[in-house]
């Protein structure tokens, strides 16, 4: 159950919480792009990423997203990080700088570049995780759906049923807690029939999962039938014109957030363009006058 | 004035195994009718036929003078509202206010109107303090109250309660029954069709219709149940306590009237 | 088997800001071989209480003794919990939702197989249990999902009864059933009791308390508020527990207030009352 706490909506009333979900989705995309921008000099990229990281930590603090739960989910991903490290170390890559060898294993050289590349990817993953977490912990799932629906609206021209997709999504979200309760109930009921969900061999566990999944499906199907009856009886027609009770509003704070994001984005973009097309700026050398070993 | 008129209605889910058999029934405007009977007697099927979730194989249903068919189903749905049994499976909106607004959205009611109607109807069912709450934080009784608010907000002629209290605890059940009473006093023209297993609940209505294997076998005022003991016991139905008491007190040689309350009977016994 | 509960407390989400104390220092003994009802309004802790009985919930503090078994938060002592669940079996609310096998008989045999009973023997015992709950032979090879609600529930109960528990706990066994279906389930419960099983029923239905129980426990705010016989309960002052008084006892109170003298402890049904009235005439 603890894994479910990642990115779960936490009902505070911070500046970030108040933002329009449409705006937040847009800002998330901007931040994602920032995370993936890269300059040719690795030290500059690292510093850029570091600044972005600090910026995101600030947002997390402002929006009261628990840093602890970020660390927890990072902890849960250690296997992935290890896997990536092994790949970067042992899969040959022609782009690696072959002159700097960190160490050799059985005469197989491992380059410093492998660690740098791995560092990039880890930092990026962590930052993507942070952005997603900030978005989902400060936005009600339902508001996210409304935001998404808004972005999908232009697709109506090509007959894409964006409102139906949004309705389906919102109902799915609405039923998650109900189905979690149901799962717990079935686990308890089957435990009373001697099912052990935590111990036993693969075959036994497989049986145990069946004893959980099938009743869960049966109940979900019953629920969906009853739900569709209720919706129909209440006059829901997906193809009719419907008015909306919820209205998303773009506030002053949204504008402010947008400006900050554009400034950050602009600064990073300028650095990248300048770096890639004009002069390669090695920030570390520029500040300290010491050229890094690599 | 006739509000619901059912003529020779038949319906079968599986061919040749009808759940409703040649049923004819009239319900007047403003009447509070209880449909009772065992599971599988066809009462929930009848409810689904009345709101056009199913269409009859034979016979006809007329609602407020309008024949129910595929063409005017949208018109009919504005006149008939239904509250189902399971509080969870009819809660569509993310929060109480969204759920109450759902029907209005479907009727394309302008947003400004919704903004005033939603809190008004939430208040009618005593849920005004829970507008922004999600269903997970509500009790079964509260969810059913929300369902009733959504039903009432359409201003229907007929409200069908399909075992709306059967999954609730006694407190939740009492809440809903009190609410139904309040609704009737506020709007005497509202026709209520209540499908229930609880004979005590049915006893409060204007008329009790007992269904068995798709036909109505009893159609009388609750007070007349008194004389229809044989039918009641034939269909294995419980009697309300007061009726059982009256029958047994009568055997003791004490004269009791149909209208006597528990207090009156006590008075007569203590004389 | 005897059930003895000592200083039992249970807190949901302990040590988090959302913690809720569901049970507080409960001390209770459930009489052996009797039918005990546990009542109380929603949230009073009755469901939590029964789930601690077979270790589905581990107490925050205190102990539950069921015969030789103990449920406590001291890990070492809980080793035999799987065996305990065979001796004290719980039938949850809407148990029909736990059915999942292809056929009725397989579903009933499922629990037995979890306890190591081999196929032919398990099916044989399943047939016996199905017979006990009155499910016809013609249903044995059918899918449980084809049955009616009341039948499904009986199949689910058979799945528990097949384990031959000494103590049977039922959470709202009649919820959602029609009066006839309820009567069938309750008469089954009575039969199991006559066969020597201790029965615990969690319910909101005062008729079950009045007509089927020997002993009643009222829970209120996570504590035991009352323990005794049903007639003592209904003749006492129960307004503070927010439970319904059966009509019969409302009427008895009316008679008493009008000065009639009745032997209340002997009144369980309307017929008992009528007989007393007859004697007076």
GROMACS .gro file of N, CA, C and O in nm, chain B residues 37-40 85-86 163 166-171 174 197-198 200 236-238 241-242 244-245 248-249 252-254 262-271, chain C residues 41-42 93-94 97 149-150 175-181 183 204-206 242 244 247-251 254-260 270-271 273-274 277-278 281:
model
  312
  331UNK      N    1  -4.206  -0.785  -0.282
  331UNK     CA    2  -4.199  -0.919  -0.339
  331UNK      C    3  -4.058  -0.972  -0.327
  331UNK      O    4  -3.965  -0.896  -0.307
  332UNK      N    5  -4.044  -1.103  -0.341
  332UNK     CA    6  -3.912  -1.163  -0.324
  332UNK      C    7  -3.821  -1.133  -0.441
  332UNK      O    8  -3.868  -1.094  -0.548
  333UNK      N    9  -3.690  -1.153  -0.418
  333UNK     CA   10  -3.594  -1.135  -0.527
  333UNK      C   11  -3.636  -1.222  -0.645
  333UNK      O   12  -3.676  -1.336  -0.627
  334UNK      N   13  -3.626  -1.164  -0.763
  334UNK     CA   14  -3.661  -1.241  -0.881
  334UNK      C   15  -3.808  -1.235  -0.916
  334UNK      O   16  -3.853  -1.303  -1.008
  379UNK      N   17  -2.992   0.082  -0.582
  379UNK     CA   18  -2.960   0.020  -0.454
  379UNK      C   19  -2.820   0.055  -0.403
  379UNK      O   20  -2.803   0.096  -0.289
  380UNK      N   21  -2.721   0.038  -0.490
  380UNK     CA   22  -2.582   0.049  -0.443
  380UNK      C   23  -2.534   0.194  -0.445
  380UNK      O   24  -2.519   0.253  -0.552
  457UNK      N   25  -3.493  -0.021  -0.411
  457UNK     CA   26  -3.424  -0.072  -0.292
  457UNK      C   27  -3.317   0.024  -0.243
  457UNK      O   28  -3.207  -0.016  -0.203
  460UNK      N   29  -3.166  -0.055   0.101
  460UNK     CA   30  -3.136  -0.192   0.145
  460UNK      C   31  -2.989  -0.214   0.181
  460UNK      O   32  -2.956  -0.308   0.251
  461UNK      N   33  -2.900  -0.129   0.133
  461UNK     CA   34  -2.760  -0.149   0.170
  461UNK      C   35  -2.714  -0.055   0.281
  461UNK      O   36  -2.595  -0.042   0.305
  462UNK      N   37  -2.808   0.012   0.345
  462UNK     CA   38  -2.770   0.112   0.445
  462UNK      C   39  -2.787   0.057   0.587
  462UNK      O   40  -2.864  -0.035   0.610
  463UNK      N   41  -2.715   0.117   0.680
  463UNK     CA   42  -2.735   0.080   0.820
  463UNK      C   43  -2.861   0.150   0.870
  463UNK      O   44  -2.916   0.236   0.802
  464UNK      N   45  -2.911   0.109   0.989
  464UNK     CA   46  -3.040   0.163   1.032
  464UNK      C   47  -3.044   0.316   1.033
  464UNK      O   48  -3.145   0.376   0.995
  465UNK      N   49  -2.935   0.380   1.073
  465UNK     CA   50  -2.935   0.526   1.079
  465UNK      C   51  -2.950   0.585   0.939
  465UNK      O   52  -3.030   0.676   0.916
  468UNK      N   53  -3.304   0.531   0.810
  468UNK     CA   54  -3.400   0.624   0.869
  468UNK      C   55  -3.387   0.761   0.806
  468UNK      O   56  -3.487   0.827   0.776
  491UNK      N   57  -3.795  -0.434   0.039
  491UNK     CA   58  -3.818  -0.562   0.105
  491UNK      C   59  -3.875  -0.540   0.243
  491UNK      O   60  -3.914  -0.633   0.310
  492UNK      N   61  -3.868  -0.416   0.286
  492UNK     CA   62  -3.901  -0.388   0.425
  492UNK      C   63  -4.049  -0.357   0.436
  492UNK      O   64  -4.097  -0.253   0.393
  494UNK      N   65  -4.223  -0.288   0.689
  494UNK     CA   66  -4.254  -0.172   0.773
  494UNK      C   67  -4.244  -0.042   0.695
  494UNK      O   68  -4.320   0.052   0.716
  530UNK      N   69  -4.534  -1.585   0.179
  530UNK     CA   70  -4.424  -1.586   0.274
  530UNK      C   71  -4.368  -1.447   0.302
  530UNK      O   72  -4.248  -1.426   0.307
  531UNK      N   73  -4.458  -1.353   0.316
  531UNK     CA   74  -4.417  -1.217   0.342
  531UNK      C   75  -4.429  -1.191   0.491
  531UNK      O   76  -4.516  -1.247   0.556
  532UNK      N   77  -4.342  -1.109   0.545
  532UNK     CA   78  -4.357  -1.072   0.686
  532UNK      C   79  -4.469  -0.971   0.698
  532UNK      O   80  -4.495  -0.895   0.606
  535UNK      N   81  -4.528  -0.537   1.238
  535UNK     CA   82  -4.554  -0.576   1.376
  535UNK      C   83  -4.696  -0.537   1.420
  535UNK      O   84  -4.768  -0.616   1.480
  536UNK      N   85  -4.736  -0.417   1.384
  536UNK     CA   86  -4.865  -0.367   1.434
  536UNK      C   87  -4.981  -0.453   1.383
  536UNK      O   88  -5.078  -0.480   1.455
  538UNK      N   89  -4.959  -0.776   1.294
  538UNK     CA   90  -4.950  -0.903   1.363
  538UNK      C   91  -5.009  -0.891   1.504
  538UNK      O   92  -5.085  -0.975   1.549
  539UNK      N   93  -4.974  -0.780   1.569
  539UNK     CA   94  -5.023  -0.756   1.705
  539UNK      C   95  -5.176  -0.747   1.706
  539UNK      O   96  -5.243  -0.811   1.787
  542UNK      N   97  -5.348  -1.079   1.671
  542UNK     CA   98  -5.341  -1.164   1.789
  542UNK      C   99  -5.423  -1.109   1.905
  542UNK      O  100  -5.476  -1.184   1.986
  543UNK      N  101  -5.429  -0.975   1.913
  543UNK     CA  102  -5.508  -0.913   2.019
  543UNK      C  103  -5.657  -0.939   1.995
  543UNK      O  104  -5.734  -0.963   2.086
  546UNK      N  105  -5.777  -1.242   2.133
  546UNK     CA  106  -5.799  -1.237   2.278
  546UNK      C  107  -5.937  -1.183   2.312
  546UNK      O  108  -5.976  -1.177   2.427
  547UNK      N  109  -6.008  -1.140   2.208
  547UNK     CA  110  -6.143  -1.090   2.231
  547UNK      C  111  -6.150  -0.941   2.257
  547UNK      O  112  -6.245  -0.891   2.315
  548UNK      N  113  -6.045  -0.869   2.217
  548UNK     CA  114  -6.047  -0.724   2.233
  548UNK      C  115  -6.075  -0.661   2.098
  548UNK      O  116  -6.019  -0.704   1.996
  556UNK      N  117  -5.018   0.186   1.834
  556UNK     CA  118  -4.969   0.104   1.944
  556UNK      C  119  -5.023   0.157   2.077
  556UNK      O  120  -5.065   0.080   2.164
  557UNK      N  121  -5.022   0.289   2.092
  557UNK     CA  122  -5.072   0.354   2.214
  557UNK      C  123  -5.217   0.314   2.240
  557UNK      O  124  -5.253   0.277   2.352
  558UNK      N  125  -5.302   0.323   2.134
  558UNK     CA  126  -5.444   0.293   2.149
  558UNK      C  127  -5.464   0.150   2.196
  558UNK      O  128  -5.548   0.122   2.283
  559UNK      N  129  -5.385   0.058   2.135
  559UNK     CA  130  -5.401  -0.083   2.170
  559UNK      C  131  -5.362  -0.103   2.316
  559UNK      O  132  -5.430  -0.173   2.392
  560UNK      N  133  -5.253  -0.036   2.356
  560UNK     CA  134  -5.208  -0.045   2.495
  560UNK      C  135  -5.319   0.001   2.590
  560UNK      O  136  -5.348  -0.065   2.690
  561UNK      N  137  -5.381   0.111   2.552
  561UNK     CA  138  -5.491   0.168   2.631
  561UNK      C  139  -5.602   0.065   2.650
  561UNK      O  140  -5.649   0.038   2.761
  562UNK      N  141  -5.641   0.004   2.538
  562UNK     CA  142  -5.751  -0.093   2.541
  562UNK      C  143  -5.716  -0.215   2.627
  562UNK      O  144  -5.800  -0.269   2.696
  563UNK      N  145  -5.590  -0.256   2.618
  563UNK     CA  146  -5.547  -0.373   2.694
  563UNK      C  147  -5.546  -0.346   2.844
  563UNK      O  148  -5.573  -0.434   2.924
  564UNK      N  149  -5.512  -0.225   2.881
  564UNK     CA  150  -5.494  -0.194   3.023
  564UNK      C  151  -5.625  -0.160   3.092
  564UNK      O  152  -5.629  -0.144   3.213
  565UNK      N  153  -5.728  -0.147   3.016
  565UNK     CA  154  -5.857  -0.113   3.074
  565UNK      C  155  -5.907  -0.218   3.172
  565UNK      O  156  -5.895  -0.337   3.145
  606UNK      N  157  -2.353   0.108   1.614
  606UNK     CA  158  -2.370   0.181   1.489
  606UNK      C  159  -2.243   0.173   1.405
  606UNK      O  160  -2.138   0.128   1.453
  607UNK      N  161  -2.251   0.216   1.279
  607UNK     CA  162  -2.137   0.212   1.189
  607UNK      C  163  -2.021   0.292   1.249
  607UNK      O  164  -2.041   0.403   1.293
  658UNK      N  165  -1.911  -0.973   0.496
  658UNK     CA  166  -2.031  -0.915   0.436
  658UNK      C  167  -2.028  -0.940   0.285
  658UNK      O  168  -1.921  -0.931   0.224
  659UNK      N  169  -2.141  -0.969   0.226
  659UNK     CA  170  -2.151  -1.001   0.083
  659UNK      C  171  -2.046  -1.105   0.042
  659UNK      O  172  -1.966  -1.081  -0.048
  662UNK      N  173  -1.907  -1.227  -0.316
  662UNK     CA  174  -1.802  -1.164  -0.396
  662UNK      C  175  -1.669  -1.236  -0.388
  662UNK      O  176  -1.574  -1.199  -0.455
  714UNK      N  177  -2.861  -1.447  -0.598
  714UNK     CA  178  -2.787  -1.386  -0.488
  714UNK      C  179  -2.787  -1.469  -0.361
  714UNK      O  180  -2.683  -1.491  -0.299
  715UNK      N  181  -2.905  -1.518  -0.322
  715UNK     CA  182  -2.916  -1.595  -0.199
  715UNK      C  183  -2.841  -1.727  -0.209
  715UNK      O  184  -2.777  -1.771  -0.114
  740UNK      N  185  -2.743  -0.907   0.492
  740UNK     CA  186  -2.748  -0.778   0.420
  740UNK      C  187  -2.782  -0.799   0.273
  740UNK      O  188  -2.726  -0.886   0.207
  741UNK      N  189  -2.875  -0.721   0.225
  741UNK     CA  190  -2.910  -0.724   0.083
  741UNK      C  191  -2.997  -0.840   0.039
  741UNK      O  192  -3.032  -0.850  -0.078
  742UNK      N  193  -3.034  -0.929   0.132
  742UNK     CA  194  -3.121  -1.040   0.094
  742UNK      C  195  -3.267  -1.005   0.119
  742UNK      O  196  -3.298  -0.920   0.202
  743UNK      N  197  -3.358  -1.073   0.049
  743UNK     CA  198  -3.499  -1.051   0.079
  743UNK      C  199  -3.536  -1.132   0.204
  743UNK      O  200  -3.458  -1.215   0.250
  744UNK      N  201  -3.654  -1.106   0.263
  744UNK     CA  202  -3.687  -1.170   0.391
  744UNK      C  203  -3.677  -1.322   0.386
  744UNK      O  204  -3.627  -1.384   0.480
  745UNK      N  205  -3.718  -1.381   0.275
  745UNK     CA  206  -3.713  -1.526   0.263
  745UNK      C  207  -3.567  -1.574   0.264
  745UNK      O  208  -3.531  -1.667   0.338
  746UNK      N  209  -3.483  -1.508   0.185
  746UNK     CA  210  -3.340  -1.541   0.180
  746UNK      C  211  -3.276  -1.527   0.317
  746UNK      O  212  -3.196  -1.612   0.358
  748UNK      N  213  -3.422  -1.555   0.608
  748UNK     CA  214  -3.468  -1.663   0.696
  748UNK      C  215  -3.390  -1.791   0.671
  748UNK      O  216  -3.354  -1.861   0.765
  769UNK      N  217  -2.688  -0.529   1.217
  769UNK     CA  218  -2.766  -0.410   1.248
  769UNK      C  219  -2.912  -0.448   1.274
  769UNK      O  220  -2.994  -0.365   1.309
  770UNK      N  221  -2.941  -0.575   1.247
  770UNK     CA  222  -3.080  -0.619   1.247
  770UNK      C  223  -3.121  -0.666   1.387
  770UNK      O  224  -3.074  -0.767   1.436
  771UNK      N  225  -3.208  -0.589   1.449
  771UNK     CA  226  -3.245  -0.620   1.587
  771UNK      C  227  -3.326  -0.749   1.597
  771UNK      O  228  -3.331  -0.811   1.702
  807UNK      N  229  -2.771   0.454   2.030
  807UNK     CA  230  -2.831   0.476   1.898
  807UNK      C  231  -2.855   0.347   1.821
  807UNK      O  232  -2.808   0.327   1.711
  809UNK      N  233  -3.183   0.066   1.721
  809UNK     CA  234  -3.329   0.057   1.713
  809UNK      C  235  -3.385  -0.035   1.820
  809UNK      O  236  -3.333  -0.142   1.843
  812UNK      N  237  -4.008  -0.318   1.772
  812UNK     CA  238  -4.145  -0.270   1.798
  812UNK      C  239  -4.206  -0.339   1.920
  812UNK      O  240  -4.276  -0.278   1.999
  813UNK      N  241  -4.175  -0.470   1.932
  813UNK     CA  242  -4.230  -0.547   2.043
  813UNK      C  243  -4.198  -0.481   2.177
  813UNK      O  244  -4.285  -0.467   2.262
  814UNK      N  245  -4.071  -0.437   2.191
  814UNK     CA  246  -4.033  -0.378   2.320
  814UNK      C  247  -4.084  -0.236   2.335
  814UNK      O  248  -4.105  -0.190   2.447
  815UNK      N  249  -4.106  -0.170   2.223
  815UNK     CA  250  -4.171  -0.039   2.231
  815UNK      C  251  -4.310  -0.058   2.291
  815UNK      O  252  -4.354   0.018   2.377
  816UNK      N  253  -4.376  -0.163   2.243
  816UNK     CA  254  -4.511  -0.190   2.289
  816UNK      C  255  -4.511  -0.232   2.437
  816UNK      O  256  -4.594  -0.187   2.516
  819UNK      N  257  -4.489   0.065   2.642
  819UNK     CA  258  -4.618   0.136   2.649
  819UNK      C  259  -4.707   0.071   2.754
  819UNK      O  260  -4.765   0.138   2.840
  820UNK      N  261  -4.713  -0.062   2.749
  820UNK     CA  262  -4.798  -0.134   2.846
  820UNK      C  263  -4.751  -0.106   2.988
  820UNK      O  264  -4.832  -0.082   3.077
  821UNK      N  265  -4.622  -0.109   3.009
  821UNK     CA  266  -4.568  -0.085   3.144
  821UNK      C  267  -4.601   0.055   3.192
  821UNK      O  268  -4.638   0.074   3.307
  822UNK      N  269  -4.588   0.152   3.098
  822UNK     CA  270  -4.612   0.290   3.138
  822UNK      C  271  -4.759   0.311   3.175
  822UNK      O  272  -4.795   0.402   3.248
  823UNK      N  273  -4.845   0.223   3.122
  823UNK     CA  274  -4.986   0.233   3.157
  823UNK      C  275  -5.019   0.149   3.279
  823UNK      O  276  -5.136   0.124   3.310
  824UNK      N  277  -4.915   0.095   3.342
  824UNK     CA  278  -4.935   0.029   3.471
  824UNK      C  279  -4.951  -0.120   3.465
  824UNK      O  280  -4.986  -0.185   3.564
  825UNK      N  281  -4.927  -0.181   3.349
  825UNK     CA  282  -4.940  -0.326   3.344
  825UNK      C  283  -4.814  -0.393   3.397
  825UNK      O  284  -4.703  -0.348   3.370
  835UNK      N  285  -4.357  -1.205   2.022
  835UNK     CA  286  -4.492  -1.154   2.042
  835UNK      C  287  -4.578  -1.259   2.112
  835UNK      O  288  -4.659  -1.225   2.199
  836UNK      N  289  -4.556  -1.385   2.077
  836UNK     CA  290  -4.635  -1.491   2.139
  836UNK      C  291  -4.612  -1.498   2.290
  836UNK      O  292  -4.706  -1.522   2.366
  838UNK      N  293  -4.552  -1.252   2.482
  838UNK     CA  294  -4.629  -1.142   2.540
  838UNK      C  295  -4.777  -1.178   2.544
  838UNK      O  296  -4.844  -1.159   2.646
  839UNK      N  297  -4.827  -1.231   2.431
  839UNK     CA  298  -4.969  -1.265   2.423
  839UNK      C  299  -5.004  -1.369   2.530
  839UNK      O  300  -5.106  -1.357   2.599
  842UNK      N  301  -5.039  -1.205   2.851
  842UNK     CA  302  -5.164  -1.128   2.855
  842UNK      C  303  -5.282  -1.222   2.881
  842UNK      O  304  -5.374  -1.192   2.956
  843UNK      N  305  -5.275  -1.339   2.816
  843UNK     CA  306  -5.383  -1.439   2.832
  843UNK      C  307  -5.398  -1.479   2.979
  843UNK      O  308  -5.507  -1.485   3.032
  846UNK      N  309  -5.590  -1.248   3.194
  846UNK     CA  310  -5.734  -1.230   3.169
  846UNK      C  311  -5.819  -1.334   3.239
  846UNK      O  312  -5.780  -1.444   3.257
   0.00000   0.00000   0.00000
